[in-house]
Coordinates of C-alpha atoms and ligand atoms in Angstrom, one line a residue:
M1 CA 119.6 80.6 94.3
T2 CA 120.7 83.8 96.0
R3 CA 118.6 84.8 99.0
F4 CA 117.7 88.4 98.6
R5 CA 116.4 90.7 101.3
R6 CA 112.8 91.2 100.2
I7 CA 111.2 94.6 100.9
A8 CA 107.6 94.8 99.8
T9 CA 106.8 98.5 99.1
E10 CA 103.0 98.9 98.8
E11 CA 101.5 97.0 101.7
A12 CA 98.1 98.1 103.1
F13 CA 97.1 98.5 106.8
A14 CA 93.9 99.8 108.3
T15 CA 92.6 100.9 111.7
P16 CA 89.2 100.1 113.1
E17 CA 88.3 103.8 113.2
Q18 CA 89.2 104.2 109.5
L19 CA 87.1 101.3 108.4
A20 CA 84.1 102.3 110.6
L21 CA 84.2 105.9 109.2
L22 CA 84.6 104.7 105.6
S23 CA 81.5 102.5 106.1
E24 CA 79.6 105.5 107.4
V25 CA 80.7 108.1 104.8
T26 CA 80.1 105.9 101.8
R27 CA 76.6 104.8 102.9
N28 CA 74.8 107.6 101.2
D29 CA 77.6 108.8 98.8
D30 CA 77.6 108.8 95.0
S31 CA 81.4 108.6 94.6
A32 CA 82.9 105.8 92.6
D33 CA 84.7 104.5 95.8
A34 CA 81.4 104.0 97.6
P35 CA 80.3 100.6 96.3
F36 CA 83.6 99.0 97.2
W37 CA 83.7 100.3 100.7
Q38 CA 80.1 99.3 101.3
M39 CA 81.0 95.8 100.1
M40 CA 84.2 95.8 102.2
T41 CA 82.4 96.7 105.4
S42 CA 79.1 94.8 104.8
G43 CA 80.3 91.8 106.8
T44 CA 78.7 89.5 104.3
N45 CA 81.4 89.1 101.6
P46 CA 84.0 86.4 102.4
F47 CA 86.8 88.2 100.4
A48 CA 86.0 91.4 102.1
N49 CA 85.9 89.8 105.5
R50 CA 89.3 88.2 105.0
V51 CA 90.9 91.4 103.6
A52 CA 89.4 93.6 106.4
R53 CA 90.8 91.2 109.0
Q54 CA 94.2 91.1 107.5
L55 CA 94.3 94.9 106.9
A56 CA 93.9 95.5 110.6
D57 CA 96.4 92.9 111.8
I58 CA 100.2 93.2 112.2
E59 CA 101.5 90.5 114.6
S60 CA 99.1 87.6 114.5
E61 CA 98.6 86.9 110.8
R62 CA 100.8 89.3 108.8
L63 CA 104.2 88.6 110.3
P64 CA 103.7 84.8 110.1
A65 CA 102.6 85.2 106.5
M66 CA 105.7 87.3 105.7
D67 CA 107.9 84.6 107.4
A68 CA 106.2 81.8 105.5
F69 CA 107.2 83.4 102.1
G70 CA 110.5 84.9 103.1
V71 CA 109.3 88.5 103.0
D72 CA 111.6 90.5 105.2
M73 CA 109.8 93.9 105.4
H74 CA 106.5 95.5 104.6
V75 CA 106.5 99.3 103.8
L76 CA 103.1 99.9 105.4
A77 CA 100.5 102.6 104.5
L78 CA 97.0 103.2 105.6
T79 CA 94.8 101.6 103.0
S80 CA 93.3 103.7 100.2
P81 CA 91.5 106.1 100.3
G82 CA 93.3 106.9 103.6
V83 CA 91.5 109.7 105.3
Q84 CA 90.8 111.6 102.1
M85 CA 87.0 111.0 102.1
F86 CA 86.6 112.4 105.6
E87 CA 85.8 115.9 106.9
T88 CA 88.9 118.0 107.0
G89 CA 89.5 118.3 110.8
V90 CA 88.5 114.7 111.4
A91 CA 90.8 113.6 108.6
A92 CA 93.8 115.5 109.9
D93 CA 93.3 114.2 113.5
M94 CA 93.0 110.6 112.3
A95 CA 96.1 111.0 110.1
A96 CA 98.2 112.1 113.1
R97 CA 96.9 109.2 115.2
T98 CA 97.6 106.8 112.4
N99 CA 101.2 108.1 112.0
D100 CA 101.8 107.7 115.7
L101 CA 100.5 104.1 115.4
L102 CA 102.7 103.4 112.3
A103 CA 105.7 104.8 114.1
D104 CA 105.0 102.5 117.1
I105 CA 104.8 99.4 114.8
C106 CA 108.1 100.3 113.1
K107 CA 109.7 100.9 116.5
R108 CA 108.5 97.4 117.8
H109 CA 109.7 95.7 114.6
P110 CA 112.5 97.9 113.1
T111 CA 113.7 95.3 110.6
R112 CA 110.2 94.1 109.6
F113 CA 108.2 97.3 109.0
A114 CA 108.8 100.7 107.5
A115 CA 105.8 103.1 106.8
L116 CA 104.5 105.9 104.7
A117 CA 102.8 108.8 106.4
T118 CA 99.1 109.4 106.2
I119 CA 98.1 112.9 105.4
A120 CA 94.8 114.9 104.9
P121 CA 95.4 116.9 101.7
Q122 CA 92.1 118.6 102.4
D123 CA 94.2 121.1 104.5
P124 CA 97.4 121.4 102.5
A125 CA 99.2 123.6 105.1
A126 CA 98.4 121.2 107.9
A127 CA 99.3 118.2 105.7
A128 CA 102.7 119.8 105.0
R129 CA 103.3 120.2 108.7
E130 CA 102.3 116.6 109.3
I131 CA 104.7 115.4 106.6
E132 CA 107.5 117.2 108.5
R133 CA 106.5 115.7 111.8
A134 CA 106.0 112.2 110.5
C135 CA 109.2 112.1 108.5
T136 CA 111.5 113.8 111.1
T137 CA 110.1 113.3 114.6
L138 CA 108.4 109.9 113.9
G139 CA 111.0 108.8 111.3
L140 CA 108.6 107.5 108.7
N141 CA 109.8 106.8 105.2
G142 CA 107.7 108.9 102.9
V143 CA 104.1 109.9 102.2
M144 CA 101.1 108.1 100.8
V145 CA 98.5 110.0 98.9
N146 CA 95.5 108.1 97.5
S147 CA 95.1 109.9 94.2
H148 CA 92.4 112.6 94.0
T149 CA 91.1 114.4 97.1
N150 CA 87.5 115.6 96.7
D151 CA 88.1 115.3 92.9
E152 CA 91.2 117.5 92.9
Y153 CA 94.8 116.5 92.0
L154 CA 98.2 117.3 93.5
D155 CA 99.3 119.5 90.6
D156 CA 96.8 122.1 91.7
A157 CA 98.7 125.0 93.2
K158 CA 96.7 124.7 96.4
F159 CA 98.5 121.4 97.1
W160 CA 102.0 122.7 96.4
P161 CA 102.9 123.0 100.1
I162 CA 102.6 119.2 100.2
L163 CA 104.9 118.7 97.3
E164 CA 107.3 121.3 98.7
A165 CA 107.5 119.7 102.1
A166 CA 108.2 116.2 100.7
A167 CA 110.8 117.5 98.2
A168 CA 112.5 119.6 100.9
L169 CA 112.8 116.5 103.2
G170 CA 113.9 114.3 100.3
K171 CA 110.9 111.9 101.0
P172 CA 108.9 110.4 98.2
I173 CA 105.1 110.7 97.7
Y174 CA 103.6 107.4 96.8
I175 CA 100.4 108.0 94.7
H176 CA 98.2 105.0 95.4
P177 CA 95.0 104.3 93.4
R178 CA 91.5 105.0 94.3
A179 CA 88.4 105.0 92.1
P180 CA 88.0 107.7 89.5
S181 CA 87.1 111.2 90.5
R182 CA 83.5 112.5 89.8
G183 CA 84.4 114.1 86.5
M184 CA 85.6 110.8 84.9
A185 CA 83.6 108.2 86.9
A186 CA 80.4 107.7 85.0
P187 CA 81.6 105.3 82.3
Y188 CA 83.3 103.2 85.1
M189 CA 80.2 102.6 87.1
Q190 CA 79.2 99.5 85.1
Y191 CA 80.8 96.1 85.1
G192 CA 82.8 96.7 88.2
L193 CA 85.2 98.9 86.2
A194 CA 85.7 101.6 88.9
N195 CA 88.0 99.4 90.9
A196 CA 91.4 97.6 90.5
I197 CA 90.5 96.0 87.2
W198 CA 90.8 99.3 85.2
G199 CA 89.5 102.4 87.1
Y200 CA 92.2 102.6 89.7
G201 CA 94.9 102.5 87.0
A202 CA 93.1 105.0 84.8
E203 CA 92.6 107.4 87.7
T204 CA 96.2 107.1 89.0
G205 CA 97.8 107.2 85.6
L206 CA 95.9 110.4 84.9
H207 CA 97.3 111.8 88.1
G208 CA 100.8 110.9 87.1
V209 CA 100.5 112.5 83.6
R210 CA 98.9 115.6 85.2
L211 CA 101.9 116.0 87.5
I212 CA 104.3 115.7 84.6
M213 CA 102.4 118.1 82.2
S214 CA 101.7 120.7 84.9
G215 CA 105.4 121.4 85.3
V216 CA 105.6 120.7 89.1
F217 CA 108.8 118.8 88.5
D218 CA 110.4 122.0 87.2
R219 CA 109.1 123.8 90.3
F220 CA 110.2 121.0 92.6
P221 CA 113.2 119.3 90.9
N222 CA 113.8 117.0 93.9
L223 CA 110.3 115.8 94.1
R224 CA 110.0 112.0 93.8
I225 CA 106.6 110.4 92.9
V226 CA 106.1 106.7 93.2
L227 CA 103.5 104.9 91.2
G228 CA 102.4 101.3 91.8
H229 CA 101.2 98.6 89.4
M230 CA 104.2 98.9 87.0
G231 CA 103.7 102.7 86.7
E232 CA 99.9 102.7 86.1
G233 CA 100.4 102.6 82.4
L234 CA 102.8 105.5 82.0
P235 CA 105.9 103.4 80.9
F236 CA 103.7 101.9 78.1
W237 CA 102.7 105.4 76.9
Q238 CA 106.2 107.0 77.3
W239 CA 107.1 107.1 73.6
R240 CA 103.7 108.6 72.6
L241 CA 103.8 111.1 75.5
D242 CA 107.2 112.3 74.3
Y243 CA 106.0 112.4 70.7
M244 CA 102.7 114.2 71.3
Y245 CA 104.3 116.6 73.8
T246 CA 106.5 118.1 71.1
N247 CA 104.2 117.5 68.1
G248 CA 103.4 120.9 66.6
S249 CA 104.2 123.1 69.6
A250 CA 107.4 124.3 71.3
P251 CA 108.2 122.4 74.6
R252 CA 106.8 124.2 77.6
L253 CA 108.7 122.1 80.1
S254 CA 112.5 121.8 80.6
L255 CA 112.5 118.0 80.1
T256 CA 110.4 115.5 78.1
P257 CA 107.7 113.4 79.9
G258 CA 110.0 110.4 79.7
E259 CA 112.9 112.3 81.2
Y260 CA 110.7 113.3 84.1
M261 CA 109.6 109.7 84.6
R262 CA 113.3 108.7 84.9
R263 CA 114.4 111.7 87.1
N264 CA 111.3 112.3 89.3
M265 CA 109.4 109.1 89.4
A266 CA 109.8 105.5 90.5
I267 CA 107.4 102.6 90.0
T268 CA 106.6 99.4 91.9
T269 CA 105.5 95.9 90.8
S270 CA 102.5 95.9 93.1
G271 CA 99.9 93.5 92.0
M272 CA 101.4 93.1 88.5
N273 CA 103.4 89.9 88.6
W274 CA 104.3 89.7 84.9
D275 CA 107.9 89.2 83.8
K276 CA 107.3 90.6 80.2
V277 CA 106.0 93.9 81.6
L278 CA 108.8 94.1 84.1
G279 CA 111.4 93.6 81.3
F280 CA 109.7 96.4 79.3
C281 CA 109.6 98.7 82.3
I282 CA 113.3 98.2 83.0
D283 CA 114.0 99.4 79.5
A284 CA 111.5 102.3 79.8
V285 CA 112.3 103.8 83.2
G286 CA 115.5 102.1 84.3
I287 CA 116.5 99.4 86.8
D288 CA 117.2 102.0 89.5
N289 CA 113.6 103.2 89.4
I290 CA 111.7 100.0 90.1
M291 CA 110.8 98.4 93.4
W292 CA 109.2 95.1 94.3
A293 CA 105.8 95.1 96.0
V294 CA 103.0 92.6 96.9
D295 CA 99.9 94.8 97.5
Y296 CA 99.0 92.7 100.6
P297 CA 96.4 91.8 101.7
Y298 CA 94.5 92.6 98.5
Q299 CA 96.9 90.3 96.7
E300 CA 99.0 87.4 98.0
H301 CA 102.7 87.0 98.9
P302 CA 103.5 83.7 97.1
S303 CA 102.7 84.9 93.5
A304 CA 104.7 88.1 94.0
V305 CA 107.7 86.2 95.4
D306 CA 107.5 83.4 92.8
F307 CA 107.3 86.0 90.0
M308 CA 110.4 87.9 91.1
D309 CA 112.4 84.8 92.0
A310 CA 111.8 83.5 88.5
V311 CA 112.8 86.7 86.6
E312 CA 116.0 86.2 84.7
L313 CA 118.3 89.1 85.7
P314 CA 121.8 89.4 87.1
D315 CA 121.9 89.2 90.9
A316 CA 122.9 92.9 91.2
D317 CA 119.8 93.9 89.3
K318 CA 117.5 91.7 91.2
A319 CA 119.0 93.0 94.5
K320 CA 118.0 96.5 93.4
L321 CA 114.4 95.4 92.7
Y322 CA 114.0 93.4 95.9
H323 CA 115.6 95.9 98.3
G324 CA 118.3 98.2 97.1
N325 CA 116.1 100.8 95.4
A326 CA 113.6 100.7 98.3
E327 CA 116.5 101.3 100.8
R328 CA 117.7 104.3 98.8
I329 CA 114.3 105.8 97.9
F330 CA 112.5 105.3 101.2
G331 CA 115.6 105.7 103.5
I332 CA 115.5 102.2 104.9
A333 CA 118.7 101.1 106.6
P334 CA 120.6 98.5 104.6
L335 CA 121.4 95.2 106.5
T336 CA 124.9 95.3 107.7
Ligands
MN401 MN1 97.6 98.8 96.9

């Protein structure tokens, strides 16, 4: 079997200061993210203890785990919700420190790690400047935004400086899940639905559809948005989005929703190791718009590797999924 370079594109990292402040701000907080972060930082849950330890680690556990399963590179990003639940100034300062740290990790292990910049969308102008610093001075590979910020979405005009900065630099914005915003959260607060089982996808899929329908891809034609988890449901809904968009009213946008998905978006396989869905997504959004991911340490390397190794595709296509598309979209140097 061909040995492909394996670049995993949605891999989480945390700093002690982020985890400590998440514990503090979610203690008396009614957001849908709060129960998860109280559980994660309680110290009493075995799953949470393992994940918290692995989030904070680079050299002692992560690199050996990558080696054990033939994973060449992690594209790192500060774990969701990043700094987006923190007070504006605190968040911006922590974002800059985190980006310095990520750049240092990438410098120490240039073939093993790439990284997406942390930003504080709470201050859009400062976030735009940080995108510029992180992607030019520090050489990071794109931007991570963990869905809503204080219940607001990136299509809001106040956030356009962020979209403009990323588009101007040709760097993608990866929209990673977090729990639903306050306006949609209530029905998700039972049965554990707010988290990865359904709420994350509902929240982040909504974010993607909002971006399409708001027209920001007409305003910023070079903007690239990356969605994890096989596109957070959007590929499945593409036919109906296209049908309903033109049903009974003249198109307001220059392209159909499906055309924006293929021109301005990319998806990853993070945490969704199902060959039938991958096959469908290749038809829906195209082989050039899909990247492999693990979602470490929330999910494990072996099942993601086994899934992609077993997919029946020509080597040229599998090479795109495993590394070629990530090299192109995130500006990662190909192996020579
Ligand atoms: Mn993730």
